[in-house]
Short mmCIF file of C-alpha atoms and ligand atoms in Angstrom, two decimals:
data_model
loop_
_atom_site.label_atom_id
_atom_site.label_comp_id
_atom_site.label_asym_id
_atom_site.label_seq_id
_atom_site.Cartn_x
_atom_site.Cartn_y
_atom_site.Cartn_z
CA UNK A 1 -1.00 -8.63 -10.07
CA UNK A 2 -0.65 -12.22 -9.45
CA UNK A 3 -0.29 -12.93 -5.78
CA UNK A 4 2.99 -14.79 -4.55
CA UNK A 5 2.72 -18.60 -3.63
CA UNK A 6 2.51 -18.58 0.37
CA UNK A 7 6.07 -20.30 0.62
CA UNK A 8 7.55 -17.30 -1.24
CA UNK A 9 5.98 -14.72 0.94
CA UNK A 10 6.96 -16.71 4.10
CA UNK A 11 10.50 -16.65 3.27
CA UNK A 12 10.57 -12.90 2.22
CA UNK A 13 8.98 -12.06 5.57
CA UNK A 14 11.60 -14.07 7.43
CA UNK A 15 14.00 -12.11 5.26
CA UNK A 16 12.72 -8.91 6.45
CA UNK A 17 12.31 -9.90 10.08
CA UNK A 18 16.17 -11.37 10.13
CA UNK A 19 17.25 -8.16 8.29
CA UNK A 20 15.75 -5.99 11.04
CA UNK A 21 16.65 -8.20 13.75
CA UNK A 22 20.44 -8.26 13.14
CA UNK A 23 20.44 -4.70 11.68
CA UNK A 24 23.06 -3.47 13.83
CA UNK A 25 25.67 -6.69 13.55
CA UNK A 26 28.33 -7.41 11.27
CA UNK A 27 30.25 -10.33 10.67
CA UNK A 28 33.50 -10.93 12.76
CA UNK A 29 35.51 -11.17 9.31
CA UNK A 30 37.80 -8.43 8.42
CA UNK A 31 35.48 -7.29 5.80
CA UNK A 32 32.79 -6.70 8.50
CA UNK A 33 30.19 -7.89 6.06
CA UNK A 34 26.55 -7.26 7.05
CA UNK A 35 25.13 -10.18 9.06
CA UNK A 36 22.22 -10.69 6.70
CA UNK A 37 24.89 -11.84 4.17
CA UNK A 38 25.64 -14.92 6.40
CA UNK A 39 21.80 -15.64 6.90
CA UNK A 40 21.44 -15.63 3.02
CA UNK A 41 24.22 -17.59 2.37
CA UNK A 42 23.02 -20.34 5.01
CA UNK A 43 19.61 -20.15 3.29
CA UNK A 44 21.16 -20.89 -0.05
CA UNK A 45 23.26 -23.77 1.17
CA UNK A 46 20.02 -25.30 2.77
CA UNK A 47 17.99 -24.62 -0.35
CA UNK A 48 20.43 -26.69 -2.27
CA UNK A 49 20.61 -29.63 -0.30
CA UNK A 50 18.60 -32.56 -1.32
CA UNK A 51 16.94 -32.66 2.05
CA UNK A 52 16.46 -29.12 2.90
CA UNK A 53 13.64 -28.07 0.50
CA UNK A 54 10.72 -27.46 2.62
CA UNK A 55 9.37 -24.19 3.89
CA UNK A 56 9.99 -24.73 7.77
CA UNK A 57 13.65 -25.66 7.37
CA UNK A 58 14.36 -22.86 5.05
CA UNK A 59 12.78 -20.10 7.18
CA UNK A 60 14.69 -21.73 10.20
CA UNK A 61 17.83 -21.23 8.21
CA UNK A 62 17.13 -17.58 7.70
CA UNK A 63 16.50 -17.19 11.52
CA UNK A 64 18.86 -19.69 12.79
CA UNK A 65 20.84 -16.94 14.64
CA UNK A 66 17.97 -14.74 15.88
CA UNK A 67 17.39 -16.34 19.40
CA UNK A 68 20.97 -16.47 19.81
CA UNK A 69 22.09 -13.21 18.79
CA UNK A 70 19.35 -10.66 19.31
CA UNK A 71 17.06 -9.89 22.26
CA UNK A 72 14.27 -11.95 20.59
CA UNK A 73 13.16 -15.06 22.01
CA UNK A 74 11.51 -18.28 21.10
CA UNK A 75 8.19 -17.12 21.56
CA UNK A 76 8.70 -14.13 19.19
CA UNK A 77 9.67 -16.50 16.26
CA UNK A 78 6.98 -18.84 17.38
CA UNK A 79 4.35 -16.10 17.37
CA UNK A 80 5.09 -14.97 13.79
CA UNK A 81 6.57 -18.36 11.91
CA UNK A 82 5.08 -21.18 14.21
CA UNK A 83 6.54 -23.60 16.98
CA UNK A 84 7.97 -25.79 14.08
CA UNK A 85 10.32 -23.13 12.90
CA UNK A 86 10.94 -21.89 16.33
CA UNK A 87 12.07 -25.17 17.65
CA UNK A 88 14.44 -25.74 14.99
CA UNK A 89 16.04 -22.20 15.77
CA UNK A 90 16.09 -23.03 19.68
CA UNK A 91 17.85 -26.53 18.75
CA UNK A 92 20.53 -24.44 17.12
CA UNK A 93 20.89 -21.57 19.66
CA UNK A 94 23.63 -21.73 22.14
CA UNK A 95 22.99 -20.66 26.01
CA UNK A 96 24.83 -17.32 25.95
CA UNK A 97 24.84 -16.96 29.75
CA UNK A 98 27.27 -20.16 30.10
CA UNK A 99 30.91 -19.67 29.84
CA UNK A 100 32.57 -20.25 26.24
CA UNK A 101 34.12 -23.68 27.05
CA UNK A 102 30.77 -24.90 28.65
CA UNK A 103 28.82 -23.64 25.57
CA UNK A 104 31.30 -25.65 23.44
CA UNK A 105 30.71 -28.98 25.39
CA UNK A 106 26.99 -28.27 25.57
CA UNK A 107 26.73 -27.88 21.49
CA UNK A 108 28.67 -31.01 21.01
CA UNK A 109 26.70 -32.99 23.43
CA UNK A 110 23.43 -31.69 21.76
CA UNK A 111 24.32 -32.81 18.21
CA UNK A 112 23.25 -36.37 18.27
CA UNK A 113 19.84 -35.44 19.68
CA UNK A 114 19.01 -32.76 17.09
CA UNK A 115 16.22 -32.90 14.69
CA UNK A 116 17.22 -33.77 11.10
CA UNK A 117 15.99 -30.32 10.06
CA UNK A 118 18.15 -28.84 13.03
CA UNK A 119 21.22 -30.72 11.49
CA UNK A 120 20.53 -29.56 8.25
CA UNK A 121 20.71 -25.84 9.38
CA UNK A 122 23.79 -26.53 11.62
CA UNK A 123 25.74 -27.91 8.61
CA UNK A 124 24.77 -25.05 6.54
CA UNK A 125 25.90 -22.57 9.27
CA UNK A 126 29.04 -24.78 9.50
CA UNK A 127 29.93 -24.35 5.84
CA UNK A 128 29.32 -20.81 6.00
CA UNK A 129 31.37 -20.02 8.83
CA UNK A 130 34.23 -22.16 7.35
CA UNK A 131 33.81 -20.28 3.90
CA UNK A 132 33.94 -16.80 5.88
CA UNK A 133 37.11 -17.96 7.67
CA UNK A 134 38.74 -18.80 4.50
CA UNK A 135 37.61 -15.89 2.48
CA UNK A 136 37.43 -13.08 5.25
CA UNK A 137 38.92 -14.24 8.28
CA UNK A 138 38.78 -12.24 11.53
CA UNK A 139 41.57 -9.67 11.95
CA UNK A 140 44.43 -10.99 13.62
CA UNK A 141 43.54 -14.85 12.99
CA UNK A 142 46.79 -16.60 12.00
CA UNK A 143 47.24 -20.12 10.51
CA UNK A 144 46.99 -21.91 13.96
CA UNK A 145 43.77 -20.19 15.01
CA UNK A 146 42.00 -21.09 11.44
CA UNK A 147 43.06 -24.68 11.78
CA UNK A 148 41.74 -24.85 15.31
CA UNK A 149 38.30 -23.39 14.35
CA UNK A 150 38.17 -25.86 11.44
CA UNK A 151 38.94 -28.61 13.97
CA UNK A 152 36.41 -27.63 16.17
CA UNK A 153 33.85 -27.64 13.33
CA UNK A 154 35.04 -31.06 12.16
CA UNK A 155 34.41 -32.49 15.96
CA UNK A 156 30.97 -30.73 15.60
CA UNK A 157 29.94 -32.48 12.65
CA UNK A 158 31.32 -35.79 13.90
CA UNK A 159 29.30 -35.62 16.85
CA UNK A 160 26.22 -35.33 14.72
CA UNK A 161 27.20 -38.30 12.20
CA UNK A 162 24.77 -41.17 12.02
CA UNK A 163 22.20 -39.54 14.13
CA UNK A 164 19.66 -40.48 11.34
CA UNK A 165 20.27 -43.91 11.47
CA UNK A 166 19.31 -44.17 15.30
CA UNK A 167 16.29 -42.33 15.00
ZN1 ZN B 1 24.94 -18.48 11.93
#
């Protein structure tokens, strides 16, 4: 059998890694989708973006929540997928030891300083999260809560706008 190109096996390895790391997690939506659905969607959005099509950013898209939401660390990601991927993941990982408001402030403050790759992944994450709120909102979320979430996303994207030009 003909062997698969390296980039493809790197992606499939990342999918297996993420599926295992997030195996006990579900999305917050009423439909409680398996967490991997979100990661595949973020991968798909990045893959379709004109600047997303390199293996580092595609692998980072799959792994973007692994440090924030599972016990795995930067080093665990770096050991298997290298420091570039691990850094993009870390750039998009909130410090979950901070209170929610501070986390939000830190997320906004970090946006202009992120690498281009990290911002591509973050934007794809936001698109996927907004879609989830539209299609399968968490139980009990009324219109105000959804609009508040949309506004938070808008501010986050605004905070990173134009960052490429300053680099
Ligand atoms: Zn995410």
